[in-house]
PDB file of C-alpha atoms and ligand atoms in Angstrom:
ATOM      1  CA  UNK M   3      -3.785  -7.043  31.121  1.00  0.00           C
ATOM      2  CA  UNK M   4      -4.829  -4.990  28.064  1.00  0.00           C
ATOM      3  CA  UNK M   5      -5.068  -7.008  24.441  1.00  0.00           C
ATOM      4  CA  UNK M   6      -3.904  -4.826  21.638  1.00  0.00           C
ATOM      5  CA  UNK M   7      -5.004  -4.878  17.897  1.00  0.00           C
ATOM      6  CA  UNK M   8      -2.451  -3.002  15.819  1.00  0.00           C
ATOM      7  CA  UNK M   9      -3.383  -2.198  11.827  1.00  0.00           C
ATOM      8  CA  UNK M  10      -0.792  -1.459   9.412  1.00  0.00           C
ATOM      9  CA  UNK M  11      -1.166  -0.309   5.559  1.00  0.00           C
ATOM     10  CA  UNK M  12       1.301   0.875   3.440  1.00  0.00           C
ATOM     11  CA  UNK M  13       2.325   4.132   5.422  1.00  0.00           C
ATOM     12  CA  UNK M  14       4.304   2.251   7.815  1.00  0.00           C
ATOM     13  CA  UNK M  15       6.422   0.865   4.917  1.00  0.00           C
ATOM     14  CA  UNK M  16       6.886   3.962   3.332  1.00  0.00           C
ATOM     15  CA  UNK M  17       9.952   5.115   5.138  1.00  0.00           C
ATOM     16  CA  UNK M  18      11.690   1.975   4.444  1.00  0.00           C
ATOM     17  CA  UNK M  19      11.690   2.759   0.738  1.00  0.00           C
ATOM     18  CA  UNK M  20       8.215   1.011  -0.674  1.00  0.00           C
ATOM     19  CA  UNK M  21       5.905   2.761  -2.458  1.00  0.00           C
ATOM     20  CA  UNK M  22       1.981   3.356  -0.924  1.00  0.00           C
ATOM     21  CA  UNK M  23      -0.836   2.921  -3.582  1.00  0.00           C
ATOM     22  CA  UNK M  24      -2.582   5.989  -2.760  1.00  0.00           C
ATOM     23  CA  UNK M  25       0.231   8.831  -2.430  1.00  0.00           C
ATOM     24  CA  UNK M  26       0.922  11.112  -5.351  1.00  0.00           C
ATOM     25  CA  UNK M  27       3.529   8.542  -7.376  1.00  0.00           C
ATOM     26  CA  UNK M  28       1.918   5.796  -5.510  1.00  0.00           C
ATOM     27  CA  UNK M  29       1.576   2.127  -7.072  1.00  0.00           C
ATOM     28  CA  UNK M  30      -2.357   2.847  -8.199  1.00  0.00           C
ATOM     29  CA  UNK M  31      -1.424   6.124  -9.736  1.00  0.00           C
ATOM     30  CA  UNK M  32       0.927   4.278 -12.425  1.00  0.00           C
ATOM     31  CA  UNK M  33      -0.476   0.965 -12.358  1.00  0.00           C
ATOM     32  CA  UNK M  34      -4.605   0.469 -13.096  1.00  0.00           C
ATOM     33  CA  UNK M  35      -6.221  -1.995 -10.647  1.00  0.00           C
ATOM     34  CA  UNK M  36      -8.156  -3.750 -13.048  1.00  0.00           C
ATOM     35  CA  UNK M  37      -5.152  -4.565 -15.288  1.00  0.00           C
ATOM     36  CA  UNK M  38      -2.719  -5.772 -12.095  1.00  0.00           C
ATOM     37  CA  UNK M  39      -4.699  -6.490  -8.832  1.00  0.00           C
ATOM     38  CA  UNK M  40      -7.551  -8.377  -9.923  1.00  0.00           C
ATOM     39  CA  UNK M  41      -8.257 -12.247 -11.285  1.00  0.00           C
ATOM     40  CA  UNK M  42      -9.373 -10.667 -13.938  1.00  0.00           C
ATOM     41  CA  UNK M  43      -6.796  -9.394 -15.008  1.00  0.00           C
ATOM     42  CA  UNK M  44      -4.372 -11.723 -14.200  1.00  0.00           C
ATOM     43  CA  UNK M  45      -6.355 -14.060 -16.927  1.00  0.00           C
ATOM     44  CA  UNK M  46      -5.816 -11.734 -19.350  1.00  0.00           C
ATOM     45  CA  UNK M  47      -2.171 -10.993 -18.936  1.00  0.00           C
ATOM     46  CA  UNK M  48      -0.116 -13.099 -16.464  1.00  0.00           C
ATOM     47  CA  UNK M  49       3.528 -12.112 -18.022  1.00  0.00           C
ATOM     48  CA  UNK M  50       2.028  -8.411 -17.204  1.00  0.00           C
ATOM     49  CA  UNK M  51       1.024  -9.787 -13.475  1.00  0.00           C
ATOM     50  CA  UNK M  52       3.728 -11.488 -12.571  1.00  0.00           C
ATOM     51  CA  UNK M  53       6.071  -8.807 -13.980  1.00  0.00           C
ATOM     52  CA  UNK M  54       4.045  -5.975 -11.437  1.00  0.00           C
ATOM     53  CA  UNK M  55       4.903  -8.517  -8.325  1.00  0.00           C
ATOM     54  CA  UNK M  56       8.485  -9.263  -9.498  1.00  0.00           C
ATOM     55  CA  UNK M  57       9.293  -5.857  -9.341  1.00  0.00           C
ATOM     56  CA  UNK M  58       7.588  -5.712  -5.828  1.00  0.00           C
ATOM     57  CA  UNK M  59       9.278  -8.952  -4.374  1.00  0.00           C
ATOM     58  CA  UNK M  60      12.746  -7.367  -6.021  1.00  0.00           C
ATOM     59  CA  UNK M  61      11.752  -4.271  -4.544  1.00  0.00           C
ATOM     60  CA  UNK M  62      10.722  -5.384  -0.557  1.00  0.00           C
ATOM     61  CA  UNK M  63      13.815  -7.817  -0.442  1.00  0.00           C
ATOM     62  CA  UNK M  64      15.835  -5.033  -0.474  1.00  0.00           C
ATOM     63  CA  UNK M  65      13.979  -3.137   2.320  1.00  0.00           C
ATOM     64  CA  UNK M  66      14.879  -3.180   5.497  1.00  0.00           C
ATOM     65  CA  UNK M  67      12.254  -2.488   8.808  1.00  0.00           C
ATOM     66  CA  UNK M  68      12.478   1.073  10.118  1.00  0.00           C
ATOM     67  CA  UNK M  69      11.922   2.718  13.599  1.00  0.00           C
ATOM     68  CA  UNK M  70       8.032   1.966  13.418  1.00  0.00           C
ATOM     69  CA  UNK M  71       8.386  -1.993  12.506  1.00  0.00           C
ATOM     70  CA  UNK M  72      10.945  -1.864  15.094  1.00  0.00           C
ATOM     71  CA  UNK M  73       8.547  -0.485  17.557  1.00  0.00           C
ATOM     72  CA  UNK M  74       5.739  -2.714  16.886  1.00  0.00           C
ATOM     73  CA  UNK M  75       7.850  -5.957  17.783  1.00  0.00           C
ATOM     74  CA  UNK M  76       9.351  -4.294  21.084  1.00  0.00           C
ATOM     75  CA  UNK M  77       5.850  -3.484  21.958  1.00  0.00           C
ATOM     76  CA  UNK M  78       5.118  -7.164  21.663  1.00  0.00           C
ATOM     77  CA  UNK M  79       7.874  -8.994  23.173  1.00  0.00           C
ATOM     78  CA  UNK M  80       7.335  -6.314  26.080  1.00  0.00           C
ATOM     79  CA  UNK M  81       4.237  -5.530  26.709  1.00  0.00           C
ATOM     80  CA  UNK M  82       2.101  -7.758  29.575  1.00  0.00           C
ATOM     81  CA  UNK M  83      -0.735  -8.396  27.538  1.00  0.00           C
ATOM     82  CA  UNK M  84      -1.382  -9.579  24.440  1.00  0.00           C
ATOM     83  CA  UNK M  85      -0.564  -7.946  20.910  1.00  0.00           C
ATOM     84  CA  UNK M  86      -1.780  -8.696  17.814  1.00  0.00           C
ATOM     85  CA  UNK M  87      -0.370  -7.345  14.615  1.00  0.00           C
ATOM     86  CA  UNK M  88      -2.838  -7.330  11.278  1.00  0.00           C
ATOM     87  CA  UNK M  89      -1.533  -6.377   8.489  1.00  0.00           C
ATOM     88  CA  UNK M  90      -2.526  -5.498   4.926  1.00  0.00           C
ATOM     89  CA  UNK M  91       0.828  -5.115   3.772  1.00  0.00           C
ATOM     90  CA  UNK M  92       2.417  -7.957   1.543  1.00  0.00           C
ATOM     91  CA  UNK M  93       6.170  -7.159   2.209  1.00  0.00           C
ATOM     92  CA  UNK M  94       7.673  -9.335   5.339  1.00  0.00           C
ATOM     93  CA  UNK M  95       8.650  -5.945   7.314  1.00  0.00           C
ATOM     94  CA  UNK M  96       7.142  -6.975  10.625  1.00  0.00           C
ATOM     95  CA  UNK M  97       8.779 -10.201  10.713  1.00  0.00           C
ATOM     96  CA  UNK M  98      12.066  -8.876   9.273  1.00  0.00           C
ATOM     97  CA  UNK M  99      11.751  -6.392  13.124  1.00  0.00           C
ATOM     98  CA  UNK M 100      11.451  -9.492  15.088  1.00  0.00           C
ATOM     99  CA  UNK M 101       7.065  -9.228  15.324  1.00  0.00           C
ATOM    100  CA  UNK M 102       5.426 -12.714  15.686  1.00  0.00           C
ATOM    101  CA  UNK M 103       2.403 -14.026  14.338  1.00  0.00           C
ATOM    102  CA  UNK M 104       1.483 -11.204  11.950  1.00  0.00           C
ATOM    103  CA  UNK M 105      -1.780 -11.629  10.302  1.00  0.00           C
ATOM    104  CA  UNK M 106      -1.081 -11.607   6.415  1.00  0.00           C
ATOM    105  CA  UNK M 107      -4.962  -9.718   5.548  1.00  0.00           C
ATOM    106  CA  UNK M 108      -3.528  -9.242   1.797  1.00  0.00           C
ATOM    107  CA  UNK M 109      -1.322 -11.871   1.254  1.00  0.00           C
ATOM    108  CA  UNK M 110       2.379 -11.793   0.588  1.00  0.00           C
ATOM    109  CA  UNK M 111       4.643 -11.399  -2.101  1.00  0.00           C
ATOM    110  CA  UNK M 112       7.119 -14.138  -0.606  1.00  0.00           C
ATOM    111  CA  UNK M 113       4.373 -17.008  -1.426  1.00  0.00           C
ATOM    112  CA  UNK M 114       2.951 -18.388  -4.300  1.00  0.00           C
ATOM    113  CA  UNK M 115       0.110 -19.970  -4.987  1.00  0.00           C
ATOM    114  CA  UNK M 116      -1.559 -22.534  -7.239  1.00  0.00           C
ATOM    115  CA  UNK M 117      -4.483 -21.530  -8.590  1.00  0.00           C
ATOM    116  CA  UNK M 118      -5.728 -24.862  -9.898  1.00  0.00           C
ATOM    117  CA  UNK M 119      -5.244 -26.796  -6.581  1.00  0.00           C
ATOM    118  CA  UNK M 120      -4.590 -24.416  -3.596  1.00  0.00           C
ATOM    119  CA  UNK M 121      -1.267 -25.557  -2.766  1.00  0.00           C
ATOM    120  CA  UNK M 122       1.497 -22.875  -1.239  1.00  0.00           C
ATOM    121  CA  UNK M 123       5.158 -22.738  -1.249  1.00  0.00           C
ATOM    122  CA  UNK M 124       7.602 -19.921  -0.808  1.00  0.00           C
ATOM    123  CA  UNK M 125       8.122 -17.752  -4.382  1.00  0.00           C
ATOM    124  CA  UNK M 126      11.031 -17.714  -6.807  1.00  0.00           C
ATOM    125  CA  UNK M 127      12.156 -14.478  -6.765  1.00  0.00           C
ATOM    126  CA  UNK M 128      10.700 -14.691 -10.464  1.00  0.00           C
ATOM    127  CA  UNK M 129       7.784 -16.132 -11.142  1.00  0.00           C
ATOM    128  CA  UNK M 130       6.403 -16.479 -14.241  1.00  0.00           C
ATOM    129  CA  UNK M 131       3.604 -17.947 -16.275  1.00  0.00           C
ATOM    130  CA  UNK M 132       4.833 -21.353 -17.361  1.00  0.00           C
ATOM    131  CA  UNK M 133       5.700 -22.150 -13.807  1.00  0.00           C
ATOM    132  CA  UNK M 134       4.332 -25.631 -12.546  1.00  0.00           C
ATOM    133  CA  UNK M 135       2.906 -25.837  -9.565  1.00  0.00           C
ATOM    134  CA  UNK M 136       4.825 -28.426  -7.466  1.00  0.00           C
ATOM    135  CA  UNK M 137       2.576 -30.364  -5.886  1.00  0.00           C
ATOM    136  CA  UNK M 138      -0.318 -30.730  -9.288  1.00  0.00           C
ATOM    137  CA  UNK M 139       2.164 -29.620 -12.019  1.00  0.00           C
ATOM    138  CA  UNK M 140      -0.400 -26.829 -13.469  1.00  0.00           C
ATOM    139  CA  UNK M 141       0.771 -24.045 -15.275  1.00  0.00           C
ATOM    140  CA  UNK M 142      -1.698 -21.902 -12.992  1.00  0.00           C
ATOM    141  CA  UNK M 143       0.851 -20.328 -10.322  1.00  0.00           C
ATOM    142  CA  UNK M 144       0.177 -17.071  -9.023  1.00  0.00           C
ATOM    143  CA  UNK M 145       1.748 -14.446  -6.495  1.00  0.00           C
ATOM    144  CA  UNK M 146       0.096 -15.491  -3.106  1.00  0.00           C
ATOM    145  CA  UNK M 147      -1.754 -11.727  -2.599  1.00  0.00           C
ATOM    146  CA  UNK M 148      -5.126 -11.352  -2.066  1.00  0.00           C
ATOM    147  CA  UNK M 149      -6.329  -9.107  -5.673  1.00  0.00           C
ATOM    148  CA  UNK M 150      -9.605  -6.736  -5.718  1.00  0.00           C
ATOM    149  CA  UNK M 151     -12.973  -8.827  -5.633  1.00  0.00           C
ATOM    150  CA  UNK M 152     -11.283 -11.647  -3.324  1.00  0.00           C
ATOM    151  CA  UNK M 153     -12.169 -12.471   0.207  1.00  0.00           C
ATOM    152  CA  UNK M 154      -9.089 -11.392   2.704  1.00  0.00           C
ATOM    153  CA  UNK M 155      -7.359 -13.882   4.663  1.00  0.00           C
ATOM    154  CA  UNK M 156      -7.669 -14.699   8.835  1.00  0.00           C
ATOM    155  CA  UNK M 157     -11.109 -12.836   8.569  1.00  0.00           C
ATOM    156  CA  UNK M 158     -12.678 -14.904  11.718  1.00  0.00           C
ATOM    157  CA  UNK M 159      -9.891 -14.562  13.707  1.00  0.00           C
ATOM    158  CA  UNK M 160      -8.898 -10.732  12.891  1.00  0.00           C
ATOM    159  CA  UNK M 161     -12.974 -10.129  13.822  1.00  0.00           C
ATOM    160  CA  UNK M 162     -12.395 -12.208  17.010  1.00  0.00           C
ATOM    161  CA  UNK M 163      -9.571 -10.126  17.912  1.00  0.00           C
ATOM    162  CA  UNK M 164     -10.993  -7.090  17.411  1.00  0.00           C
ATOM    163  CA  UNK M 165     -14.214  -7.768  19.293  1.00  0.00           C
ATOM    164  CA  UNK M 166     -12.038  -8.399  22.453  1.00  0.00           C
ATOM    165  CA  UNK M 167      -9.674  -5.398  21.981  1.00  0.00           C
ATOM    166  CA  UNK M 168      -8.552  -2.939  24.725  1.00  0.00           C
ATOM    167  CA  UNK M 169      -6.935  -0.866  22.400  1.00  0.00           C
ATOM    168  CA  UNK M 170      -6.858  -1.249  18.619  1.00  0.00           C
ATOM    169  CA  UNK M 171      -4.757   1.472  16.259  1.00  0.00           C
ATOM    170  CA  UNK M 172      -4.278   1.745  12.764  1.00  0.00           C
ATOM    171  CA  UNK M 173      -1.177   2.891  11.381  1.00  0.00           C
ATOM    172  CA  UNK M 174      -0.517   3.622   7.928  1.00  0.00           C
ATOM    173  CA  UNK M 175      -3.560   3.306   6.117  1.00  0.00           C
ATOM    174  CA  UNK M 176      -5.721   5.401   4.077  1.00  0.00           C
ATOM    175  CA  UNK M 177      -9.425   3.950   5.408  1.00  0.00           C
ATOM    176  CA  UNK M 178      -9.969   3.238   1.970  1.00  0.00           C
ATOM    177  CA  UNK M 179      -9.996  -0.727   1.482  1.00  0.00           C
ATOM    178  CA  UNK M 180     -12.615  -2.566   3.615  1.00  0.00           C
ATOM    179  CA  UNK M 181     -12.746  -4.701   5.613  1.00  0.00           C
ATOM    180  CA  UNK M 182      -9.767  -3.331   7.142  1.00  0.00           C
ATOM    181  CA  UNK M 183     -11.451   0.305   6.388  1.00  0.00           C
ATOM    182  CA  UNK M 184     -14.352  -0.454   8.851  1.00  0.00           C
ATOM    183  CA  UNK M 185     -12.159  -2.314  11.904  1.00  0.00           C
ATOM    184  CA  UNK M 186     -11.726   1.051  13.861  1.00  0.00           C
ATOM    185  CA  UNK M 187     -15.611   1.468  13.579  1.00  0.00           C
ATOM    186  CA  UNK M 188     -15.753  -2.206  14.582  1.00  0.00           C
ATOM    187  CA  UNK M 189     -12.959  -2.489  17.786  1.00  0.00           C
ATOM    188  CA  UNK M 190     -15.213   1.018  19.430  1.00  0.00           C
ATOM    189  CA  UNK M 191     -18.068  -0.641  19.070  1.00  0.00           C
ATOM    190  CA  UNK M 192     -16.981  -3.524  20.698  1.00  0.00           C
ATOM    191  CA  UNK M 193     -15.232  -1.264  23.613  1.00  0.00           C
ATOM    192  CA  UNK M 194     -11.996  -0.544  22.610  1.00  0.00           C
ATOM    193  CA  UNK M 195     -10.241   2.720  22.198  1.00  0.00           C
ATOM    194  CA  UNK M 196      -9.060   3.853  19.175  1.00  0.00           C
ATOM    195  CA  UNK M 197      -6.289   5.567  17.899  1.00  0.00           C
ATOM    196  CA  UNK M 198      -5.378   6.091  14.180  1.00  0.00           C
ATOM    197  CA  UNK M 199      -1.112   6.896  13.481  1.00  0.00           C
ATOM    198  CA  UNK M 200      -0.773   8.727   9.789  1.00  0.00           C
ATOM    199  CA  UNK M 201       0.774  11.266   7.969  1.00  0.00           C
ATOM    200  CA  UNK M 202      -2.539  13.175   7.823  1.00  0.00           C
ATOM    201  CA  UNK M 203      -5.986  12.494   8.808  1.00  0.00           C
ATOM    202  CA  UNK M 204      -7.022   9.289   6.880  1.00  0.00           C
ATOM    203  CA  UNK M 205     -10.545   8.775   5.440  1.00  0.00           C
ATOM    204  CA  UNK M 206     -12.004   7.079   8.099  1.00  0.00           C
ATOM    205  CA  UNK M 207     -10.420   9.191  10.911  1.00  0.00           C
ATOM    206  CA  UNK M 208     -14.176  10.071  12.350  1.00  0.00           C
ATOM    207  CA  UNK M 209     -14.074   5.904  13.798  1.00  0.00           C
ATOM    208  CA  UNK M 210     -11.026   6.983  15.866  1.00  0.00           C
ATOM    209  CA  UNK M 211     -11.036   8.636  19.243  1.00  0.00           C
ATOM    210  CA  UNK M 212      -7.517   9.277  19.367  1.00  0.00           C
ATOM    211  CA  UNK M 213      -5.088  11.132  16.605  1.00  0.00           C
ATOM    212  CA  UNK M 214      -1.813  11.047  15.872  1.00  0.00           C
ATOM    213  CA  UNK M 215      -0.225  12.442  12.781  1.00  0.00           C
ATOM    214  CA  UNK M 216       3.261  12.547  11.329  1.00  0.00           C
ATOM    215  CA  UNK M 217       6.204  10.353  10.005  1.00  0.00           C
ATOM    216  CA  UNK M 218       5.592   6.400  11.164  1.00  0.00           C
ATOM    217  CA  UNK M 219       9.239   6.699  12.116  1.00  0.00           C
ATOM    218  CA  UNK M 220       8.929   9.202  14.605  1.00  0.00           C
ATOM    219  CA  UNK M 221       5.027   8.818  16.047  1.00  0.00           C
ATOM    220  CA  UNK M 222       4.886   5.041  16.297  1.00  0.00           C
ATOM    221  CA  UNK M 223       7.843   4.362  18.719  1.00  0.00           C
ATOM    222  CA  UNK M 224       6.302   7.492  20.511  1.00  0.00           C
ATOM    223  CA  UNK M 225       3.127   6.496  21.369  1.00  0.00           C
ATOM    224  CA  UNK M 226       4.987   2.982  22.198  1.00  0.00           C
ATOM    225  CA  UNK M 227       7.133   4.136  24.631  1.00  0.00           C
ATOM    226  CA  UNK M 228       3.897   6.076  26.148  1.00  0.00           C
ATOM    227  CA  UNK M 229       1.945   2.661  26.351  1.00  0.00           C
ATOM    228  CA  UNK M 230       5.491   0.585  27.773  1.00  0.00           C
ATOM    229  CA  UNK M 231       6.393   3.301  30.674  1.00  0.00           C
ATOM    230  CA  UNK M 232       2.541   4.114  31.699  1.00  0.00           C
TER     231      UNK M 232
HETATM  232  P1  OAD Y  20      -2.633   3.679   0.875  1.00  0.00           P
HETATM  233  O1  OAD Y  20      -1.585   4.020  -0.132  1.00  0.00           O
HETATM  234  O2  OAD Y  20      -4.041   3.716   0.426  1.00  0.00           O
HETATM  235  O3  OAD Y  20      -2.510   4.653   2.133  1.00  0.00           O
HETATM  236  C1  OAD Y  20      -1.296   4.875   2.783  1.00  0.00           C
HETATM  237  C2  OAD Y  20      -1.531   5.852   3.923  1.00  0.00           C
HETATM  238  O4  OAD Y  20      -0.304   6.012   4.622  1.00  0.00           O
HETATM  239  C3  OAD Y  20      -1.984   7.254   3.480  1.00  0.00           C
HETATM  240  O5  OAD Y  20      -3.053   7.696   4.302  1.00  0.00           O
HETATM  241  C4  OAD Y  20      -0.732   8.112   3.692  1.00  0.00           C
HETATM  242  O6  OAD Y  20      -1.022   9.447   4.063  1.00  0.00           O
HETATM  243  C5  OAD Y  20      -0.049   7.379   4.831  1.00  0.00           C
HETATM  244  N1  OAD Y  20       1.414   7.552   4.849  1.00  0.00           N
HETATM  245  C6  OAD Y  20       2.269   7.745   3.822  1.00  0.00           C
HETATM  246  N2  OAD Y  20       3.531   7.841   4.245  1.00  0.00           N
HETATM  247  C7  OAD Y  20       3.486   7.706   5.604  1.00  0.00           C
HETATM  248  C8  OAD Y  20       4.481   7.730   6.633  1.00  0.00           C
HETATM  249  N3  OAD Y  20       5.777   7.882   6.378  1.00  0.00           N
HETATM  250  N4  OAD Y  20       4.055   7.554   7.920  1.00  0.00           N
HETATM  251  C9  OAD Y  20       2.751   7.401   8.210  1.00  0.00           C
HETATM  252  N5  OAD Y  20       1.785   7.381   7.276  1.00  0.00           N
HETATM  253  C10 OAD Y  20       2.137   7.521   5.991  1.00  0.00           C
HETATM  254  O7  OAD Y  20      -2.235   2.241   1.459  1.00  0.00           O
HETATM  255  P2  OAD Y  20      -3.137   1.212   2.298  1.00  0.00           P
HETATM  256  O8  OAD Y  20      -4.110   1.934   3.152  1.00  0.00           O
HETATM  257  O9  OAD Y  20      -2.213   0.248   2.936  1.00  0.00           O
HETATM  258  O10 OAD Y  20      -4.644  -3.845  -1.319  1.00  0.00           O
HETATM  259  O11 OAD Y  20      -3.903   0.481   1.138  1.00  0.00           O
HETATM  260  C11 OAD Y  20      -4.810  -0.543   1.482  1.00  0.00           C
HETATM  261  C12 OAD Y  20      -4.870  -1.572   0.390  1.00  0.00           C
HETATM  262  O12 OAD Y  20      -5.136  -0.941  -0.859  1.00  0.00           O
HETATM  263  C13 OAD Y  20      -3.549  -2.281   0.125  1.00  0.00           C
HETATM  264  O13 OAD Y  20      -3.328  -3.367   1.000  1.00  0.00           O
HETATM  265  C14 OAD Y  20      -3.701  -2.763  -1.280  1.00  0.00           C
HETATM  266  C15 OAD Y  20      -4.252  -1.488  -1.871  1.00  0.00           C
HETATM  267  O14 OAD Y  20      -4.995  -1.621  -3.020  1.00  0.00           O
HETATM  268  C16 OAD Y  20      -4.639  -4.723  -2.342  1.00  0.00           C
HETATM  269  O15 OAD Y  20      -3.824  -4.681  -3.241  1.00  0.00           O
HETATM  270  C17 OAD Y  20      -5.715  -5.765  -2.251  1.00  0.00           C
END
């Protein structure tokens, strides 16, 4: 039975109405990094911060999964072995299809999180500076993402997986961000086969042994159907 490692970035969202970062009008084009994804700059301007992920949480509770999230869960509830879903994607897509056990890499916007003492609870749909944090009452709360210059989260067990993958693809993702930027290069080194699902041939696509490019809607429940009747 074949164990499969599935990546998904911000491509596979983009059909259901949220934004990538790297697209022309993506999220990095009219936001700067520095001033919205990092603890940097989250000390200098939290109202600014929070305000960015507000907009975001507003934003992806509206969404709804499309034919490639859809996809991803029948692939797991049907397939004999096992599948594991990474993602670096902070909206709750995945889960929203019916997918189990999806590996948050980036955080997500439905959490927050205490900066002083570590503590987690679901978000307010606004959060905002003065917020206590429930459990040690600072006024330190934060959007529970993972910003530039932070270590991602499930590291050892996302490595794990991919070092005993049969098959690993990643779908909607520019090769841009490592880690998750060098797991193709990673899973065929370890013995897996590769495939990368995009729009158009992603930075990295030289890892991958397999390509597939178009809409997520249309070449992800392709290529699942392929792996279900073979
Ligand atoms: P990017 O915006 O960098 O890349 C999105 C990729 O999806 C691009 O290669 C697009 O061509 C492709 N794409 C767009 N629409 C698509 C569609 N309908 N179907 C298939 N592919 C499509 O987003 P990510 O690679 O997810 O991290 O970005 C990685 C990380 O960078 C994010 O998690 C975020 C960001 O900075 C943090 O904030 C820490």
């Amino acid at each position: 039975m074949q164990k499969i490692v599935i990546l998904t970035g911000a491509g596979i969202s983009a059909e259901s109405g949220l934004g990538t970062f790297r697209d022309e009008d993506g999220l990095w084009v009219r936001h700067r990094i520095e001033d919205v994804a990092t603890p940097e700059g989250f000390a200098r301007d939290p109202q600014l911060v929070h305000g960015f992920y507000n907009a975001r949480r507003a934003q992806a509770s509206e969404a709804r999964p499309n034919p490639a999230h859809q996809a991803l869960a029948r692939l797991q509830q049907s397939a004999p072995g096992e599948v594991v879903i990474v993602t670096q994607n902070v909206d709750s897509l995945h889960e929203a299809a019916g997918a189990r056990g999806v590996l948050h890499m980036h955080g997500r916007l439905s959490g927050a999180l205490c900066a002083t003492c570590g503590h987690r609870w679901p978000a307010p749909a606004k959060m905002q500076p003065e917020d206590a944090c429930p459990a040690c009452g600072a006024r330190a709360t934060r959007p529970d993402v993972v910003w530039f210059g932070e270590i991602p989260h499930h590291m050892d067990e996302i490595w794990q997986h991919l070092d005993a993958a049969d098959l690993f693809a990643a779908i909607g993702t520019s090769g841009q961000v490592y880690p998750a930027a060098a797991f193709g290069q990673e899973a065929a080194r370890a013995g897996a086969h590769t495939v990368q699902l995009n729009l158009d041939p992603a930075d990295n696509a030289r890892d991958f042994a397999e390509h597939r490019h178009g809409p997520a809607s249309k070449i992800v429940p392709a290529w699942v159907e392929e792996i279900l009747g073979a």
